[in-house]
Short mmCIF file of C-alpha atoms in Angstrom, two decimals:
data_model
loop_
_atom_site.label_atom_id
_atom_site.label_comp_id
_atom_site.label_asym_id
_atom_site.label_seq_id
_atom_site.Cartn_x
_atom_site.Cartn_y
_atom_site.Cartn_z
CA MET A 14 -50.78 27.38 40.49
CA LYS A 15 -54.11 25.74 41.19
CA LYS A 16 -52.73 22.24 40.47
CA GLY A 17 -49.88 22.86 42.93
CA LYS A 18 -52.37 23.96 45.67
CA LYS A 19 -54.42 20.82 45.17
CA ARG A 20 -51.45 18.54 45.29
CA VAL A 21 -50.23 20.11 48.60
CA SER A 22 -53.56 19.91 50.19
CA LEU A 23 -54.03 16.32 49.10
CA ALA A 24 -50.56 15.29 50.27
CA ILE A 25 -51.23 16.85 53.74
CA SER A 26 -54.61 15.02 53.98
CA MET A 27 -53.06 11.82 52.84
CA LEU A 28 -50.19 12.02 55.26
CA ALA A 29 -52.45 12.76 58.12
CA ALA A 30 -54.53 9.66 57.38
CA PHE A 31 -51.45 7.52 56.65
CA SER A 32 -49.85 8.45 59.95
CA LEU A 33 -52.61 6.54 61.79
CA VAL A 34 -51.38 3.25 60.39
CA LEU A 35 -47.61 3.81 60.13
CA SER A 36 -46.82 2.32 63.52
CA ALA A 37 -48.68 -0.82 62.52
CA CYS A 38 -46.58 -1.15 59.42
CA GLY A 39 -43.23 -0.13 60.99
CA GLY A 40 -42.18 -3.35 62.59
CA GLY A 41 -42.16 -5.59 59.48
CA GLY A 42 -38.47 -5.43 58.97
CA ASN A 43 -37.43 -7.27 62.05
CA GLU A 44 -38.75 -10.62 60.76
CA ALA A 45 -37.69 -9.91 57.15
CA ALA A 46 -34.12 -9.26 58.24
CA SER A 47 -33.88 -12.56 60.04
CA GLY A 48 -33.26 -16.02 58.57
CA GLY A 49 -29.87 -15.27 57.02
CA GLU A 50 -30.66 -11.79 55.64
CA GLY A 51 -28.62 -8.74 56.44
CA THR A 52 -25.30 -10.46 55.98
CA ALA A 53 -22.49 -9.94 53.53
CA GLU A 54 -23.68 -13.01 51.60
CA LYS A 55 -27.36 -11.95 51.74
CA PRO A 56 -27.56 -8.13 52.27
CA VAL A 57 -30.87 -6.37 52.68
CA ASP A 58 -31.71 -3.37 50.46
CA LEU A 59 -31.97 0.05 52.01
CA ILE A 60 -33.78 2.84 50.13
CA TRP A 61 -32.50 6.31 50.79
CA TYR A 62 -34.45 9.43 49.64
CA THR A 63 -32.43 12.66 49.68
CA ILE A 64 -32.48 16.25 48.46
CA GLY A 65 -30.54 17.64 45.55
CA THR A 66 -30.37 17.75 41.72
CA PRO A 67 -30.35 14.09 40.58
CA GLN A 68 -26.81 13.21 39.54
CA LYS A 69 -25.79 11.21 36.43
CA ASP A 70 -23.53 8.83 38.31
CA VAL A 71 -25.55 8.31 41.56
CA ASP A 72 -26.40 4.69 40.61
CA LYS A 73 -22.72 4.01 39.74
CA VAL A 74 -21.57 5.40 43.01
CA MET A 75 -24.21 3.56 45.01
CA THR A 76 -23.00 0.26 43.44
CA GLU A 77 -19.64 0.91 44.98
CA VAL A 78 -21.09 2.04 48.20
CA SER A 79 -23.15 -1.17 48.40
CA LYS A 80 -20.12 -3.34 47.95
CA TYR A 81 -18.57 -1.56 50.91
CA THR A 82 -21.78 -1.58 53.11
CA ALA A 83 -22.70 -5.12 52.32
CA GLU A 84 -19.34 -6.31 53.62
CA LYS A 85 -19.49 -3.93 56.68
CA ILE A 86 -23.16 -4.21 57.80
CA GLY A 87 -24.89 -6.50 55.37
CA ALA A 88 -26.86 -3.91 53.48
CA ASN A 89 -27.04 -2.46 49.91
CA VAL A 90 -28.03 1.04 49.33
CA THR A 91 -30.17 2.68 46.65
CA MET A 92 -30.24 6.51 46.67
CA LYS A 93 -33.19 8.35 45.15
CA MET A 94 -32.57 12.14 44.68
CA ILE A 95 -35.35 14.67 44.38
CA ASP A 96 -34.58 18.15 43.07
CA TRP A 97 -34.37 21.04 45.54
CA GLY A 98 -37.66 22.81 44.58
CA ASP A 99 -39.68 19.65 44.39
CA TYR A 100 -38.53 17.74 47.49
CA GLN A 101 -41.10 18.95 49.98
CA GLN A 102 -44.10 18.28 47.90
CA LYS A 103 -42.95 15.01 46.41
CA MET A 104 -41.97 13.57 49.73
CA GLN A 105 -45.31 14.43 51.27
CA VAL A 106 -46.93 12.39 48.51
CA LEU A 107 -44.48 9.53 48.54
CA VAL A 108 -44.74 9.04 52.33
CA ALA A 109 -48.40 9.39 52.38
CA SER A 110 -48.85 6.75 49.57
CA GLY A 111 -46.58 4.22 51.51
CA GLU A 112 -43.80 4.18 48.94
CA PRO A 113 -41.01 1.79 50.31
CA MET A 114 -38.25 3.78 51.90
CA ASP A 115 -35.91 3.42 54.80
CA ILE A 116 -33.87 6.63 55.18
CA ILE A 117 -35.29 10.15 54.52
CA PHE A 118 -33.52 13.46 54.40
CA THR A 119 -35.40 15.92 56.53
CA SER A 120 -34.78 19.42 57.87
CA SER A 121 -36.58 22.44 59.24
CA GLY A 122 -37.15 23.73 55.72
CA GLY A 123 -37.10 20.52 53.51
CA PHE A 124 -39.83 17.92 54.36
CA ASP A 125 -40.34 19.61 57.70
CA TYR A 126 -38.71 17.61 60.44
CA VAL A 127 -40.77 18.59 63.47
CA GLN A 128 -44.16 18.42 61.79
CA ASN A 129 -43.54 15.09 60.13
CA ALA A 130 -42.09 13.62 63.23
CA ARG A 131 -45.31 14.48 65.07
CA LYS A 132 -47.38 13.18 62.21
CA GLY A 133 -45.75 9.72 62.59
CA ALA A 134 -43.77 9.76 59.32
CA PHE A 135 -40.50 9.06 61.15
CA MET A 136 -39.49 6.36 63.66
CA GLU A 137 -38.53 7.32 67.23
CA LEU A 138 -34.83 6.60 67.33
CA ASP A 139 -33.89 6.65 71.06
CA SER A 140 -33.54 2.91 71.47
CA LEU A 141 -32.08 2.41 67.94
CA ILE A 142 -29.38 4.96 68.68
CA ASP A 143 -28.58 3.29 71.94
CA GLU A 144 -28.25 -0.17 70.48
CA TYR A 145 -27.11 0.37 66.90
CA GLY A 146 -25.84 3.94 66.79
CA LYS A 147 -23.41 4.20 69.70
CA GLY A 148 -20.76 5.80 67.48
CA ILE A 149 -23.10 8.68 66.57
CA LYS A 150 -23.19 9.79 70.20
CA ASP A 151 -19.43 9.67 70.45
CA THR A 152 -19.02 11.65 67.12
CA ILE A 153 -21.74 14.24 66.74
CA ASN A 154 -21.66 17.50 68.65
CA PRO A 155 -24.11 16.89 71.46
CA ALA A 156 -25.83 20.17 70.82
CA PHE A 157 -27.14 18.76 67.59
CA LEU A 158 -28.81 15.71 69.18
CA GLU A 159 -30.16 17.73 72.06
CA GLY A 160 -31.39 20.60 69.95
CA SER A 161 -33.18 18.38 67.44
CA LYS A 162 -35.31 16.43 69.99
CA VAL A 163 -39.10 16.73 69.46
CA ASP A 164 -41.13 16.39 72.62
CA GLY A 165 -38.02 14.81 74.31
CA HIS A 166 -37.23 12.20 71.62
CA ASN A 167 -34.84 12.07 68.62
CA TYR A 168 -36.51 11.26 65.38
CA ALA A 169 -33.50 11.91 63.05
CA ILE A 170 -29.77 11.96 63.10
CA PRO A 171 -28.46 15.56 62.43
CA ALA A 172 -25.47 16.11 60.21
CA ASN A 173 -22.32 17.12 62.22
CA LYS A 174 -21.47 20.45 60.58
CA GLU A 175 -21.62 24.15 61.23
CA LEU A 176 -23.93 24.87 64.24
CA PRO A 177 -24.88 28.51 63.68
CA GLN A 178 -26.66 29.70 60.59
CA GLN A 179 -24.93 32.59 58.81
CA GLU A 180 -26.05 34.01 55.53
CA VAL A 181 -23.46 35.35 53.00
CA TRP A 182 -23.49 36.92 49.55
CA ARG A 183 -21.56 34.59 47.27
CA PHE A 184 -19.71 35.99 44.20
CA ASN A 185 -18.46 34.43 41.01
CA LYS A 186 -14.95 35.81 41.35
CA ASN A 187 -14.16 35.48 37.64
CA VAL A 188 -17.06 37.66 36.67
CA ALA A 189 -16.42 40.15 39.51
CA ASP A 190 -12.78 40.51 38.53
CA GLU A 191 -13.56 40.82 34.77
CA TYR A 192 -15.86 43.73 35.45
CA GLY A 193 -13.99 45.42 38.17
CA ILE A 194 -16.59 44.67 40.90
CA LYS A 195 -15.41 45.19 44.49
CA THR A 196 -17.24 43.08 47.19
CA GLU A 197 -15.79 44.65 50.22
CA GLY A 198 -18.39 46.44 52.40
CA VAL A 199 -21.36 44.66 50.87
CA ARG A 200 -23.75 43.34 53.46
CA THR A 201 -27.30 44.71 53.13
CA LEU A 202 -29.73 43.96 50.26
CA ASP A 203 -29.64 47.56 49.19
CA SER A 204 -25.88 47.63 49.03
CA LEU A 205 -25.91 45.20 46.10
CA GLU A 206 -27.55 47.67 43.68
CA PRO A 207 -24.45 49.23 42.06
CA LEU A 208 -22.82 45.79 41.57
CA LEU A 209 -25.99 44.38 39.87
CA LYS A 210 -26.35 47.46 37.71
CA THR A 211 -22.75 47.09 36.46
CA ILE A 212 -23.35 43.55 35.34
CA LYS A 213 -26.76 44.28 33.79
CA ASP A 214 -25.26 47.23 31.81
CA LYS A 215 -21.97 45.50 30.79
CA ALA A 216 -22.67 41.75 30.48
CA PRO A 217 -26.15 41.08 29.15
CA GLY A 218 -25.40 37.25 29.01
CA ILE A 219 -24.80 37.03 32.74
CA THR A 220 -27.45 36.86 35.47
CA PRO A 221 -26.70 39.58 37.98
CA PHE A 222 -28.65 37.97 40.96
CA ALA A 223 -29.09 34.22 40.85
CA MET A 224 -31.91 32.70 42.84
CA ASP A 225 -34.60 29.96 42.67
CA LYS A 226 -38.14 29.77 44.04
CA ASN A 227 -36.77 28.96 47.51
CA TYR A 228 -35.19 32.40 47.98
CA VAL A 229 -36.35 34.52 50.88
CA PRO A 230 -34.86 37.95 51.70
CA TYR A 231 -32.95 37.91 54.94
CA VAL A 232 -34.49 39.82 57.75
CA PRO A 233 -33.43 39.65 61.51
CA TYR A 234 -36.22 37.31 62.73
CA ASP A 235 -36.37 33.62 63.50
CA TYR A 236 -39.32 31.82 61.89
CA VAL A 237 -41.61 29.58 64.07
CA ILE A 238 -42.07 27.32 61.05
CA GLN A 239 -39.61 27.89 58.27
CA ASN A 240 -40.95 29.86 55.34
CA LEU A 241 -44.35 30.47 56.89
CA PRO A 242 -44.94 34.02 57.97
CA MET A 243 -44.79 33.54 61.77
CA ALA A 244 -41.57 34.89 63.31
CA VAL A 245 -39.97 36.44 66.43
CA LYS A 246 -37.42 39.20 66.18
CA LEU A 247 -33.88 38.16 67.11
CA ASP A 248 -33.47 40.95 69.64
CA THR A 249 -36.91 40.45 71.17
CA THR A 250 -37.68 41.11 74.79
CA ASP A 251 -41.35 40.30 74.74
CA TYR A 252 -41.19 37.08 72.70
CA LYS A 253 -44.10 38.26 70.50
CA ILE A 254 -44.84 36.29 67.34
CA VAL A 255 -45.56 38.58 64.38
CA ASN A 256 -46.63 38.15 60.80
CA ILE A 257 -43.34 38.64 58.98
CA LEU A 258 -45.19 40.19 55.96
CA GLU A 259 -46.36 42.97 58.21
CA THR A 260 -42.88 43.94 59.53
CA PRO A 261 -41.19 47.03 58.20
CA GLU A 262 -38.02 44.98 57.49
CA MET A 263 -39.68 42.54 55.19
CA LYS A 264 -41.78 45.23 53.44
CA GLU A 265 -38.64 47.10 52.75
CA ALA A 266 -36.83 44.03 51.49
CA LEU A 267 -39.74 42.98 49.17
CA THR A 268 -39.93 46.51 47.69
CA THR A 269 -36.17 46.26 46.90
CA MET A 270 -36.56 42.84 45.40
CA ASN A 271 -39.34 44.14 43.21
CA LYS A 272 -37.11 47.01 42.01
CA TYR A 273 -34.31 44.51 41.28
CA TYR A 274 -36.70 42.30 39.33
CA LYS A 275 -38.05 45.24 37.27
CA ALA A 276 -34.51 46.29 36.55
CA GLY A 277 -33.71 42.88 35.05
CA TYR A 278 -31.26 41.88 37.78
CA VAL A 279 -33.33 38.74 38.57
CA ALA A 280 -34.21 36.06 35.98
CA PRO A 281 -37.86 36.36 34.85
CA GLU A 282 -38.51 32.65 35.83
CA ALA A 283 -37.00 32.90 39.34
CA ALA A 284 -40.32 32.28 41.09
CA THR A 285 -40.77 28.95 39.35
CA THR A 286 -37.18 27.77 39.01
CA GLY A 287 -36.46 24.61 41.15
CA SER A 288 -32.66 25.17 41.41
CA THR A 289 -29.80 27.18 39.99
CA THR A 290 -27.57 24.16 39.40
CA ASP A 291 -27.36 24.79 35.60
CA LEU A 292 -26.50 28.45 36.15
CA MET A 293 -23.79 27.56 38.56
CA THR A 294 -22.38 24.92 36.07
CA SER A 295 -22.38 27.57 33.35
CA GLY A 296 -20.61 30.19 35.51
CA LYS A 297 -22.81 32.88 34.04
CA TRP A 298 -23.90 34.62 37.20
CA LEU A 299 -22.45 37.41 39.52
CA LEU A 300 -23.99 36.72 42.98
CA ASP A 301 -26.37 34.85 45.00
CA ARG A 302 -27.07 34.17 48.71
CA ALA A 303 -26.24 31.08 50.62
CA GLN A 304 -25.65 29.78 54.08
CA THR A 305 -21.96 29.54 54.96
CA GLN A 306 -19.60 27.54 57.00
CA PRO A 307 -15.86 27.92 57.66
CA LEU A 308 -13.84 27.79 54.45
CA ALA A 309 -16.98 27.46 52.42
CA ASP A 310 -15.46 29.41 49.59
CA ASN A 311 -12.96 26.68 49.12
CA SER A 312 -15.67 23.97 49.01
CA TRP A 313 -17.76 26.01 46.49
CA SER A 314 -14.76 26.77 44.39
CA ALA A 315 -13.77 23.05 44.21
CA SER A 316 -17.32 22.06 43.39
CA TYR A 317 -17.92 24.59 40.59
CA GLY A 318 -14.49 24.51 39.11
CA TYR A 319 -14.01 28.27 39.39
CA PRO A 320 -13.33 30.69 42.23
CA VAL A 321 -16.22 31.70 44.49
CA VAL A 322 -15.76 34.30 47.29
CA SER A 323 -18.27 35.48 49.86
CA THR A 324 -18.96 38.21 52.36
CA PRO A 325 -21.41 38.12 55.38
CA ALA A 326 -25.06 39.05 54.95
CA SER A 327 -26.06 38.31 58.52
CA ASP A 328 -24.66 37.42 61.98
CA ALA A 329 -24.01 33.78 62.97
CA ILE A 330 -27.21 32.67 64.82
CA ILE A 331 -27.94 29.27 66.22
CA THR A 332 -31.57 28.47 65.39
CA ASN A 333 -33.81 25.53 65.10
CA ASN A 334 -33.31 25.81 61.37
CA SER A 335 -29.50 25.45 61.74
CA VAL A 336 -29.66 22.71 64.32
CA GLN A 337 -32.24 20.90 62.28
CA GLY A 338 -30.90 22.06 58.91
CA SER A 339 -29.79 18.67 57.73
CA MET A 340 -31.02 15.34 59.17
CA MET A 341 -31.60 11.76 58.24
CA ALA A 342 -34.68 10.11 59.66
CA ILE A 343 -35.74 6.48 59.41
CA SER A 344 -39.10 5.94 57.91
CA ALA A 345 -41.83 4.76 60.28
CA ASN A 346 -42.58 2.25 57.46
CA SER A 347 -39.04 0.97 57.03
CA GLU A 348 -38.58 -2.70 56.53
CA TYR A 349 -35.11 -2.63 58.18
CA PRO A 350 -34.93 -0.01 60.86
CA GLU A 351 -32.06 -1.68 62.55
CA LYS A 352 -29.96 -1.90 59.43
CA ALA A 353 -30.85 1.71 58.56
CA MET A 354 -29.47 2.81 61.94
CA GLU A 355 -26.39 0.74 61.34
CA PHE A 356 -25.86 2.47 58.05
CA LEU A 357 -26.38 5.89 59.66
CA ASN A 358 -23.86 4.90 62.36
CA LEU A 359 -21.39 3.87 59.76
CA LEU A 360 -22.04 6.94 57.65
CA ASN A 361 -21.29 9.18 60.58
CA THR A 362 -18.11 7.34 61.82
CA ASP A 363 -16.45 5.75 58.79
CA PRO A 364 -14.36 8.20 56.63
CA VAL A 365 -14.25 5.75 53.68
CA LEU A 366 -18.02 5.47 53.44
CA ARG A 367 -18.71 9.24 54.12
CA ASN A 368 -16.20 10.39 51.50
CA MET A 369 -17.48 7.85 48.89
CA VAL A 370 -21.03 9.09 49.38
CA ASP A 371 -19.85 12.70 49.18
CA SER A 372 -17.25 12.63 46.40
CA GLY A 373 -17.86 9.47 44.47
CA ILE A 374 -15.37 6.88 43.22
CA GLU A 375 -11.67 7.39 43.72
CA GLY A 376 -9.91 7.50 40.41
CA THR A 377 -13.11 8.31 38.61
CA HIS A 378 -14.52 11.41 40.34
CA TYR A 379 -11.56 12.40 42.43
CA ASN A 380 -7.96 11.58 43.23
CA LYS A 381 -6.38 11.55 46.69
CA THR A 382 -3.34 13.71 46.81
CA ALA A 383 -2.57 12.79 50.47
CA ASP A 384 -4.21 10.66 53.18
CA ASN A 385 -6.81 13.26 53.91
CA ARG A 386 -6.78 15.49 50.85
CA VAL A 387 -8.48 15.21 47.48
CA GLU A 388 -8.87 17.04 44.17
CA ASN A 389 -11.67 16.60 41.69
CA LEU A 390 -11.41 15.01 38.32
CA PRO A 391 -13.43 16.15 35.28
CA GLU A 392 -16.02 13.36 35.92
CA ALA A 393 -16.87 15.05 39.30
CA LYS A 394 -19.40 17.04 37.33
CA ASN A 395 -21.52 13.95 37.13
CA TYR A 396 -21.52 13.44 40.92
CA ASP A 397 -21.67 16.90 42.46
CA MET A 398 -23.37 16.36 45.71
CA PRO A 399 -24.58 18.68 48.47
CA SER A 400 -22.20 17.73 51.28
CA TYR A 401 -24.12 19.28 54.06
CA SER A 402 -27.10 16.79 53.45
CA LEU A 403 -25.06 13.60 53.63
CA GLY A 404 -23.94 13.06 57.20
CA ASN A 405 -20.87 13.89 59.33
CA ASN A 406 -19.07 16.70 57.54
CA MET A 407 -16.11 16.44 60.00
CA LEU A 408 -14.99 13.23 58.27
CA LEU A 409 -14.66 14.80 54.85
CA TYR A 410 -11.34 14.93 53.02
CA LEU A 411 -9.73 18.33 52.57
CA ASN A 412 -9.95 20.17 49.32
CA PRO A 413 -6.82 21.48 47.71
CA ASN A 414 -6.98 24.91 49.36
CA ASP A 415 -8.19 23.82 52.73
CA PRO A 416 -5.83 24.33 55.70
CA GLU A 417 -4.97 21.40 57.91
CA ASN A 418 -6.96 22.90 60.80
CA LYS A 419 -10.21 23.18 58.81
CA TRP A 420 -12.25 21.18 61.31
CA ASP A 421 -10.73 23.18 64.25
CA GLU A 422 -12.07 26.26 62.51
CA PHE A 423 -15.57 24.66 62.50
CA GLU A 424 -15.36 24.09 66.29
CA THR A 425 -14.40 27.75 66.76
CA PHE A 426 -17.27 28.93 64.50
CA ASN A 427 -19.71 26.75 66.40
CA GLU A 428 -18.63 28.00 69.80
CA ALA A 429 -18.92 31.65 68.68
CA GLY A 430 -22.65 31.26 67.49
CA VAL A 431 -25.39 33.27 69.31
CA ASP A 432 -28.56 31.46 70.32
CA SER A 433 -31.81 32.59 68.80
CA PRO A 434 -34.31 33.57 71.53
CA ILE A 435 -36.59 30.71 70.45
CA LEU A 436 -33.96 28.02 70.06
CA SER A 437 -35.45 24.54 70.97
CA PHE A 438 -39.04 25.87 70.88
CA ASN A 439 -41.03 23.51 68.55
CA PHE A 440 -44.61 24.62 67.75
CA ASP A 441 -47.11 21.79 67.90
CA PRO A 442 -49.95 22.54 65.35
CA LYS A 443 -52.32 19.72 66.22
CA ASN A 444 -54.94 22.21 67.54
CA VAL A 445 -54.91 24.19 64.35
CA SER A 446 -53.99 21.59 61.76
CA SER A 447 -56.70 22.42 59.36
CA GLU A 448 -55.91 26.17 59.52
CA LEU A 449 -52.19 25.40 59.01
CA ALA A 450 -52.94 23.37 55.92
CA ALA A 451 -54.95 26.28 54.50
CA VAL A 452 -52.21 28.69 55.36
CA GLN A 453 -49.71 26.52 53.48
CA ASN A 454 -51.96 26.57 50.49
CA VAL A 455 -51.94 30.40 50.50
CA LYS A 456 -48.14 30.23 50.82
CA GLU A 457 -47.96 28.21 47.59
CA GLN A 458 -49.97 30.84 45.89
CA PHE A 459 -48.07 34.07 47.04
CA TRP A 460 -44.80 33.20 48.65
CA SER A 461 -42.25 32.66 45.83
CA SER A 462 -43.44 35.43 43.64
CA LEU A 463 -43.37 37.96 46.55
CA MET A 464 -39.91 36.91 47.74
CA THR A 465 -38.21 36.89 44.45
CA GLY A 466 -39.63 40.32 43.58
CA THR A 467 -41.65 38.96 40.62
CA VAL A 468 -44.71 40.88 41.77
CA ASP A 469 -45.24 44.44 43.16
CA PRO A 470 -45.70 44.27 46.97
CA GLU A 471 -47.70 47.38 46.85
CA THR A 472 -50.47 45.37 45.10
CA TYR A 473 -49.72 41.80 46.18
CA LEU A 474 -48.63 42.13 49.76
CA PRO A 475 -51.96 43.37 51.09
CA GLN A 476 -53.67 40.58 49.05
CA ALA A 477 -51.39 37.95 50.53
CA ILE A 478 -51.88 39.16 54.17
CA GLU A 479 -55.63 39.14 53.67
CA LYS A 480 -55.56 35.61 52.16
CA PHE A 481 -53.35 34.34 54.98
CA ASN A 482 -55.69 35.76 57.56
CA GLN A 483 -58.74 34.37 55.78
CA ALA A 484 -56.99 30.98 55.88
CA GLY A 485 -56.59 31.11 59.66
CA LEU A 486 -53.12 32.51 60.17
CA GLU A 487 -54.24 34.74 63.06
CA LYS A 488 -55.68 31.68 64.80
CA VAL A 489 -52.45 29.67 64.15
CA MET A 490 -50.32 32.58 65.51
CA ALA A 491 -52.43 32.82 68.62
CA GLU A 492 -51.99 29.07 69.27
CA ALA A 493 -48.23 29.44 68.68
CA GLN A 494 -48.07 32.37 71.00
CA THR A 495 -49.85 30.41 73.80
CA GLN A 496 -47.37 27.60 73.41
CA LEU A 497 -44.37 30.07 73.21
CA ASP A 498 -45.52 31.83 76.36
CA ALA A 499 -45.72 28.53 78.21
CA TRP A 500 -42.28 27.52 76.92
CA LYS A 501 -40.86 30.88 77.89
CA ALA A 502 -42.20 30.52 81.46
CA GLU A 503 -41.01 26.88 81.74
CA ASN A 504 -37.44 27.81 80.54
CA ASN A 505 -37.23 31.06 82.60
CA LYS A 506 -36.69 33.22 79.52
#
């Protein structure tokens, strides 16, 4: 725990210092890409950092991707994957140290998009989009590009996917069916208890409630900064920012989670587990919580190789987290920013490239069963990628059980989403940067153990609240409230 706190603090300090020189380093690629480079005969090398459990065949697939992109845009691509639970911290250190990179996965919750854009980690993309990314504007839902602007500018290309954020409970249907578990009517955290108890009592080798250290109980609030305890209630009328840990909804949820943990429904190591990929592969789980999209059950079932079904755990809300939930930035230190944008443009407009990045090599990882339809082969287990993080989802081939109108259903889902009251409000922490760094250190100490139910909230919640306040949370909240009030007035909310 102490080592983790030191690493986060060091990374933040290094990134702040490094951002002062990023712009001076950022233009080096223009000259390097001239003189015959960046062609099919002499491609440049793009380095792409992205989130997800590192896959065995990623280099094999990127070799095929590079053959295609070298011919199309004169660029090879190397993908470096960092596991879910490690991504935020490792990227902070890599960027701060000046590690070579061109394309970076970012989001509201994974290597924070807004904060890192303001620190200078990402290149402003407005002119690059206009010159090298015209296809992106023609392809991506305009709400994504508009909703992901920071101080009026785009610093990353959002994935064209589901626009609202809706939480669901996911169920391993094989386990549910074997033990007679009915999922109808399940919505609240409390409603899970009889299902979890059934599995605990009857199937000791199966994890009732699967989760990793990123799990946070759902409560009807929108976070000012994802996974820090400042939030506004979704039905707010006064736009007041509150400490989520002091709300009755979160207190109740944490009490329930601790009850579930004590009952053995949650794995003992949940608070330190980086991902549940191995558990999903084994199929030895009953339920978890995930963000959904239309026909997600089909995608999950195809990915895992066994049936997965889901039921809503929340309403569909359009938040900054959903608009900014999956984005690709160009490093401010990129050697080849123009080529990086050409690649992002191709990734978001070319079905061949998009599906190769997503599903791997045809004939090895999947077979096409029709022009726009695929089915996985056994080797797909060696290249099982998180589709949402890899670009324009609307270009993906259909899975065996997907209807032909799948992408029309996405459009309907997007249009039905309800805006969060603070959609498009982006907090600028520059006036409280030291306090925010201290608050993030406290979060590393308490957050995961509280959220997964590993510790008793009766004891640890008051301690966490006190530590957050000692670190300066109240000052950060006051600054955020001042900015929100000004934003509210400016936008006639």
